[in-house]
CSV table of C-alpha atoms in Angstrom, one decimal:
chain,number,residue,atom,x,y,z
A,1,MET,CA,30.0,44.0,61.6
A,2,PHE,CA,31.5,40.5,61.0
A,3,ILE,CA,28.2,38.8,61.5
A,4,VAL,CA,26.5,41.2,59.1
A,5,LEU,CA,29.2,40.6,56.5
A,6,LEU,CA,28.9,36.9,56.9
A,7,LEU,CA,25.1,37.1,56.4
A,8,MET,CA,25.6,39.1,53.2
A,9,VAL,CA,28.0,36.5,51.9
A,10,VAL,CA,25.6,33.6,52.7
A,11,ILE,CA,22.7,35.5,51.0
A,12,ALA,CA,24.8,36.2,47.9
A,13,THR,CA,25.9,32.6,47.7
A,14,LEU,CA,22.3,31.3,47.9
A,15,PHE,CA,21.1,33.7,45.3
A,16,TYR,CA,23.9,32.6,42.9
A,17,ILE,CA,23.0,28.9,43.4
A,18,ASN,CA,19.3,29.6,42.9
A,19,GLN,CA,20.1,31.4,39.6
A,20,GLY,CA,22.2,28.6,38.4
A,21,ASN,CA,19.5,26.0,39.2
A,22,GLN,CA,17.0,28.1,37.3
A,23,GLN,CA,19.2,28.3,34.3
A,24,ILE,CA,19.7,24.5,34.4
A,25,VAL,CA,15.9,23.9,34.5
A,26,GLU,CA,15.3,26.3,31.6
A,27,LYS,CA,18.0,24.6,29.6
A,28,GLU,CA,16.5,21.2,30.2
A,29,TYR,CA,13.1,22.5,29.0
A,30,ASP,CA,14.6,24.0,25.9
A,31,ASP,CA,16.3,20.8,25.0
A,32,LYS,CA,13.1,18.8,25.0
A,33,THR,CA,11.8,17.8,21.6
A,34,MET,CA,8.6,19.8,21.0
A,35,PRO,CA,6.1,19.2,18.1
A,36,VAL,CA,6.6,21.7,15.4
A,37,PRO,CA,3.4,23.7,14.9
A,38,ILE,CA,2.1,24.5,11.5
A,39,SER,CA,3.2,28.0,10.6
A,40,LYS,CA,2.5,30.4,7.7
A,41,ILE,CA,4.8,32.4,5.5
A,42,GLU,CA,4.2,34.9,2.7
A,43,PRO,CA,2.5,33.0,-0.2
A,44,ASP,CA,4.6,32.1,-3.2
A,45,PRO,CA,3.0,34.0,-6.2
A,46,SER,CA,3.4,31.1,-8.6
A,47,VAL,CA,1.7,28.7,-6.2
A,48,SER,CA,-0.9,31.3,-5.4
A,49,LYS,CA,-1.9,31.5,-9.0
A,50,SER,CA,-2.2,27.7,-9.2
A,51,PHE,CA,-4.4,27.7,-6.1
A,52,ASP,CA,-6.8,30.2,-7.7
A,53,LYS,CA,-7.3,27.8,-10.7
A,54,LEU,CA,-7.9,24.7,-8.6
A,55,ASN,CA,-11.0,22.5,-9.1
A,56,SER,CA,-10.9,21.9,-5.3
A,57,PRO,CA,-12.6,24.6,-3.2
A,58,ASN,CA,-10.5,23.7,-0.2
A,59,ALA,CA,-6.7,23.1,-0.2
A,60,ILE,CA,-3.5,23.5,1.8
A,61,LEU,CA,0.1,23.1,0.8
A,62,ILE,CA,2.8,22.5,3.4
A,63,ARG,CA,6.5,22.1,3.3
A,64,LEU,CA,7.1,19.1,5.5
A,65,LYS,CA,10.5,19.8,6.9
A,66,ASP,CA,9.3,22.8,9.0
A,67,ASN,CA,5.5,22.4,8.7
A,68,THR,CA,5.3,25.7,6.9
A,69,ILE,CA,2.1,26.6,5.1
A,70,LEU,CA,3.0,27.8,1.6
A,71,MET,CA,-0.5,28.4,0.4
A,72,GLN,CA,-4.1,27.7,1.6
A,73,LYS,CA,-7.5,28.1,0.2
A,74,ASN,CA,-10.5,28.0,2.6
A,75,SER,CA,-8.3,25.8,4.7
A,76,GLU,CA,-10.4,26.2,7.9
A,77,GLU,CA,-13.8,25.7,6.2
A,78,LYS,CA,-15.8,22.7,7.3
A,79,ILE,CA,-15.5,19.8,4.9
A,80,TYR,CA,-16.5,16.1,4.8
A,81,PRO,CA,-13.3,14.0,4.7
A,82,ALA,CA,-14.7,10.8,3.1
A,83,SER,CA,-11.9,8.2,3.0
A,84,LEU,CA,-9.3,10.6,4.1
A,85,THR,CA,-10.7,9.6,7.5
A,86,LYS,CA,-8.7,6.4,7.1
A,87,MET,CA,-5.5,8.2,7.7
A,88,MET,CA,-6.6,8.7,11.3
A,89,THR,CA,-7.9,5.1,11.5
A,90,ALA,CA,-4.5,3.8,10.4
A,91,ILE,CA,-2.3,5.9,12.7
A,92,VAL,CA,-4.6,5.2,15.8
A,93,ALA,CA,-4.5,1.5,14.9
A,94,ILE,CA,-0.7,1.4,14.5
A,95,GLU,CA,-0.2,3.2,17.8
A,96,ASN,CA,-2.5,0.8,19.7
A,97,LEU,CA,-1.5,-2.5,18.2
A,98,PRO,CA,1.4,-4.2,20.2
A,99,ASP,CA,2.0,-6.8,17.4
A,100,LEU,CA,1.3,-5.9,13.7
A,101,LYS,CA,1.7,-9.6,12.8
A,102,GLU,CA,-1.1,-10.6,15.1
A,103,LYS,CA,-4.0,-12.3,13.3
A,104,ILE,CA,-7.4,-10.8,13.5
A,105,LYS,CA,-10.6,-12.7,12.7
A,106,LEU,CA,-13.1,-10.8,10.6
A,107,THR,CA,-16.6,-11.6,11.8
A,108,ASN,CA,-20.0,-11.1,10.2
A,109,SER,CA,-20.5,-8.0,12.3
A,110,THR,CA,-17.3,-6.6,10.7
A,111,PHE,CA,-19.1,-6.3,7.4
A,112,GLN,CA,-22.5,-5.2,8.8
A,113,GLY,CA,-24.0,-2.4,6.7
A,114,LEU,CA,-20.9,-1.9,4.5
A,115,TYR,CA,-22.3,-3.4,1.3
A,116,GLU,CA,-25.6,-1.6,1.8
A,117,ALA,CA,-23.7,1.7,2.1
A,118,ASP,CA,-21.7,0.9,-1.1
A,119,ALA,CA,-18.5,1.2,1.0
A,120,SER,CA,-15.2,0.5,-0.8
A,121,MET,CA,-13.9,-2.9,0.2
A,122,ALA,CA,-10.5,-4.6,0.1
A,123,GLY,CA,-11.8,-8.1,-0.7
A,124,PHE,CA,-11.6,-10.0,2.6
A,125,LYS,CA,-14.4,-12.3,3.7
A,126,PRO,CA,-16.3,-13.1,6.9
A,127,GLY,CA,-14.4,-15.6,8.9
A,128,GLU,CA,-11.1,-14.7,7.4
A,129,GLN,CA,-8.1,-14.5,9.7
A,130,VAL,CA,-5.8,-11.7,8.6
A,131,ARG,CA,-2.7,-10.1,10.1
A,132,ALA,CA,-3.0,-6.6,11.4
A,133,ILE,CA,-0.4,-5.3,9.0
A,134,ASP,CA,-2.4,-6.7,6.1
A,135,LEU,CA,-5.5,-5.0,7.3
A,136,LEU,CA,-3.6,-1.7,7.6
A,137,TYR,CA,-2.5,-1.9,3.9
A,138,GLY,CA,-6.1,-2.8,3.1
A,139,VAL,CA,-7.3,0.3,4.9
A,140,MET,CA,-4.9,2.6,3.0
A,141,LEU,CA,-4.4,1.2,-0.5
A,142,PRO,CA,-7.8,-0.1,-1.7
A,143,SER,CA,-9.6,1.9,1.1
A,144,GLY,CA,-11.2,-1.2,2.5
A,145,ALA,CA,-14.0,-0.4,5.0
A,146,GLU,CA,-14.0,-4.0,6.4
A,147,CYS,CA,-10.3,-3.6,7.3
A,148,CYS,CA,-11.2,-0.4,9.3
A,149,ASN,CA,-13.9,-2.2,11.2
A,150,GLY,CA,-11.8,-5.3,11.8
A,151,LEU,CA,-9.0,-3.2,13.3
A,152,ALA,CA,-11.5,-1.1,15.3
A,153,GLY,CA,-13.1,-4.2,16.8
A,154,GLN,CA,-9.8,-5.8,17.7
A,155,ILE,CA,-8.4,-2.7,19.4
A,156,ALA,CA,-11.5,-1.1,21.1
A,157,GLY,CA,-14.2,-3.8,21.0
A,158,SER,CA,-16.4,-1.9,18.7
A,159,GLU,CA,-16.2,0.8,16.0
A,160,GLN,CA,-18.0,3.2,18.3
A,161,ASP,CA,-15.4,2.9,21.0
A,162,PHE,CA,-12.6,3.0,18.5
A,163,VAL,CA,-14.0,6.4,17.2
A,164,LYS,CA,-13.5,7.7,20.8
A,165,LEU,CA,-9.8,7.0,20.4
A,166,MET,CA,-9.8,8.8,17.0
A,167,ASN,CA,-11.4,11.9,18.5
A,168,GLN,CA,-9.1,11.8,21.5
A,169,LYS,CA,-6.1,11.7,19.1
A,170,ALA,CA,-7.6,14.6,17.1
A,171,ALA,CA,-7.9,16.7,20.2
A,172,ALA,CA,-4.3,15.8,21.3
A,173,LEU,CA,-3.0,16.9,17.9
A,174,GLY,CA,-4.8,20.2,18.0
A,175,MET,CA,-7.3,19.3,15.3
A,176,ASP,CA,-9.8,21.7,16.8
A,177,ASN,CA,-12.3,21.7,14.0
A,178,THR,CA,-12.6,17.9,13.6
A,179,HIS,CA,-15.1,15.3,14.8
A,180,PHE,CA,-15.3,11.7,13.7
A,181,GLU,CA,-18.4,9.5,13.8
A,182,ASN,CA,-17.0,6.4,12.2
A,183,ALA,CA,-13.7,4.8,11.2
A,184,THR,CA,-14.5,4.5,7.5
A,185,GLY,CA,-15.4,8.0,6.3
A,186,LEU,CA,-18.9,7.1,5.3
A,187,HIS,CA,-21.0,10.2,5.2
A,188,ASP,CA,-22.5,11.6,8.4
A,189,GLU,CA,-23.4,15.2,9.1
A,190,ASN,CA,-21.4,15.0,12.4
A,191,HIS,CA,-18.4,13.6,10.7
A,192,TYR,CA,-16.3,16.6,9.6
A,193,THR,CA,-12.9,18.3,9.5
A,194,THR,CA,-10.9,20.9,7.6
A,195,VAL,CA,-8.0,20.5,5.2
A,196,LYS,CA,-5.8,22.3,7.7
A,197,ASP,CA,-6.7,19.8,10.4
A,198,LEU,CA,-6.0,16.9,7.9
A,199,ALA,CA,-2.6,18.5,7.2
A,200,ILE,CA,-1.8,18.5,10.9
A,201,LEU,CA,-2.8,14.8,11.0
A,202,LEU,CA,-0.8,13.8,7.9
A,203,SER,CA,2.3,15.7,9.1
A,204,TYR,CA,2.2,13.9,12.4
A,205,ALA,CA,1.4,10.4,10.9
A,206,LEU,CA,4.3,10.6,8.4
A,207,GLN,CA,6.7,10.6,11.3
A,208,ASN,CA,5.7,7.0,12.0
A,209,ASP,CA,7.8,4.6,9.9
A,210,THR,CA,5.0,2.1,9.5
A,211,PHE,CA,2.4,4.7,8.4
A,212,ARG,CA,4.9,6.2,6.0
A,213,GLU,CA,5.7,2.9,4.4
A,214,ILE,CA,2.1,2.1,3.9
A,215,PHE,CA,1.2,5.6,2.7
A,216,THR,CA,3.9,5.5,0.0
A,217,ALA,CA,3.2,2.0,-1.2
A,218,SER,CA,1.7,1.6,-4.7
A,219,ARG,CA,0.9,-2.1,-4.3
A,220,TYR,CA,1.0,-4.8,-1.6
A,221,SER,CA,0.4,-8.5,-1.6
A,222,THR,CA,-0.8,-10.4,1.5
A,223,PRO,CA,0.3,-13.9,2.4
A,224,LEU,CA,-2.2,-16.7,2.1
A,225,THR,CA,-5.2,-16.8,4.5
A,226,ASN,CA,-7.8,-19.4,5.4
A,227,LYS,CA,-10.1,-17.8,2.7
A,228,HIS,CA,-7.5,-16.7,0.1
A,229,PRO,CA,-4.9,-19.4,-0.5
A,230,GLY,CA,-3.1,-17.2,-2.9
A,231,GLY,CA,-3.4,-14.0,-0.8
A,232,ILE,CA,-4.8,-10.7,-2.1
A,233,THR,CA,-2.9,-8.0,-4.0
A,234,PHE,CA,-3.9,-4.4,-3.2
A,235,TYR,CA,-3.3,-1.4,-5.5
A,236,SER,CA,-3.2,2.2,-4.3
A,237,THR,CA,-6.3,4.1,-5.5
A,238,MET,CA,-4.1,7.2,-5.9
A,239,PHE,CA,-1.2,5.6,-7.8
A,240,GLU,CA,-3.7,4.0,-10.2
A,241,GLU,CA,-4.9,7.5,-11.2
A,242,LEU,CA,-1.5,9.1,-11.8
A,243,CYS,CA,-1.5,7.9,-15.4
A,244,ASN,CA,2.2,8.6,-16.1
A,245,GLN,CA,1.8,12.4,-15.4
A,246,ASN,CA,5.0,14.0,-14.2
A,247,ILE,CA,6.1,16.7,-11.9
A,248,VAL,CA,8.9,19.0,-12.9
A,249,ASP,CA,11.9,18.2,-10.7
A,250,GLY,CA,10.0,15.8,-8.6
A,251,GLU,CA,7.4,13.1,-8.1
A,252,ILE,CA,4.3,12.2,-6.0
A,253,ILE,CA,5.5,9.5,-3.7
A,254,GLY,CA,2.4,8.7,-1.6
A,255,GLY,CA,-1.2,9.5,-1.1
A,256,LYS,CA,-4.8,8.6,-0.1
A,257,THR,CA,-7.9,9.4,-2.2
A,258,GLY,CA,-11.4,10.0,-0.9
A,259,TYR,CA,-14.8,10.4,-2.4
A,260,THR,CA,-18.5,10.6,-1.4
A,261,ASP,CA,-21.3,12.5,-3.1
A,262,GLU,CA,-21.2,15.0,-0.3
A,263,ALA,CA,-17.4,15.3,0.1
A,264,GLY,CA,-16.5,15.4,-3.6
A,265,LEU,CA,-13.1,14.3,-4.8
A,266,CYS,CA,-10.5,14.5,-2.1
A,267,LEU,CA,-6.8,13.8,-2.0
A,268,ALA,CA,-4.0,13.8,0.6
A,269,SER,CA,-0.6,13.5,-1.1
A,270,LEU,CA,3.1,13.5,-0.4
A,271,ALA,CA,5.6,14.7,-3.0
A,272,ASN,CA,9.3,15.2,-3.5
A,273,VAL,CA,10.0,18.5,-5.4
A,274,GLY,CA,13.4,19.9,-5.7
A,275,LYS,CA,14.8,17.6,-3.0
A,276,GLN,CA,12.2,18.7,-0.4
A,277,GLU,CA,9.0,17.0,0.7
A,278,TYR,CA,5.6,18.7,0.5
A,279,ILE,CA,2.1,17.6,1.5
A,280,LEU,CA,-1.1,18.8,-0.2
A,281,ILE,CA,-4.6,18.2,1.1
A,282,SER,CA,-7.5,19.1,-1.2
A,283,ALA,CA,-11.2,18.5,-0.9
A,284,GLY,CA,-14.6,19.1,-2.6
A,285,ALA,CA,-13.6,18.9,-6.3
A,286,LYS,CA,-16.6,18.1,-8.6
A,287,GLY,CA,-16.7,14.8,-10.3
A,288,ASP,CA,-16.9,11.1,-9.2
A,289,HIS,CA,-15.1,7.8,-9.7
A,290,HIS,CA,-16.2,7.8,-13.4
A,291,SER,CA,-15.2,11.4,-14.3
A,292,GLU,CA,-11.8,13.0,-14.7
A,293,GLN,CA,-10.0,12.9,-11.3
A,294,TYR,CA,-9.8,16.6,-10.6
A,295,ASN,CA,-8.2,15.9,-7.2
A,296,ILE,CA,-5.2,14.3,-9.0
A,297,THR,CA,-5.2,17.1,-11.7
A,298,ASP,CA,-5.0,19.7,-8.9
A,299,ALA,CA,-2.1,17.9,-7.2
A,300,PHE,CA,0.0,18.0,-10.4
A,301,ALA,CA,-0.9,21.7,-11.0
A,302,VAL,CA,0.2,22.7,-7.5
A,303,TYR,CA,3.4,20.6,-7.3
A,304,ASN,CA,4.5,21.8,-10.7
A,305,SER,CA,4.1,25.4,-9.7
A,306,ILE,CA,6.6,25.1,-6.8
A,307,GLY,CA,9.8,26.9,-7.5
A,308,LYS,CA,8.7,28.2,-10.9
């Protein structure tokens, strides 16, 4: 009887220790910082009304603090991202560059095909030696295609191999309806995404201090280079179009425009409204660089509807 009693005590003790270890393991897992998935709540009627009147056929509005979708319009429909592609180009470059002050030489191949494709350019020249951080501002503010190719070549050896990194990042972020063919956003049938996937990308990228600083800059001046003794000053293509429009109880503090004939007018923007941050991705609005900028008009309409 004594032996049986002793065995029961041993078994009970082992069971208690095992339960305690399991609780510790579960607690350690719970304490890990996990990425916040984009979630959906009931749409705000005032915002919903604004979305119905948008010029953009595809749009999504997200409250950034908890990645909650406040409203969406054809958010999982296939679109062409045009220069909104460069948000991925920038964040992949930032995460793969050990030294942002490192100088990169832009070769003739960096510019190959860009002028013929009427790509937007930052103003650098073949043979110019430019710091990586200056190329990043050139990617995001004036939407310089030569800056994209310069970074891609430095990091991966070629644009084609850099695009592999872009697609790997998209897959890691859960951008399941996205595929990139280039680093610039020039039109390609196999270069596509959705506004929801772009919202996932922007929400992630804004957690990076360097990306956020660039995304929210209205202008930036480079130091002198071997081709530009006075440097170059860049101006954000988005901030240039705001034209002193205002948001009630807030302001647009960052953004990236995009346009091709096939993509229409696109915009990824960040705004402060009522002491909270929101991101809005819109795509496909009619118009071009010479028409009214309906992507900007849509952004003001949506942000002004928040909290009404």
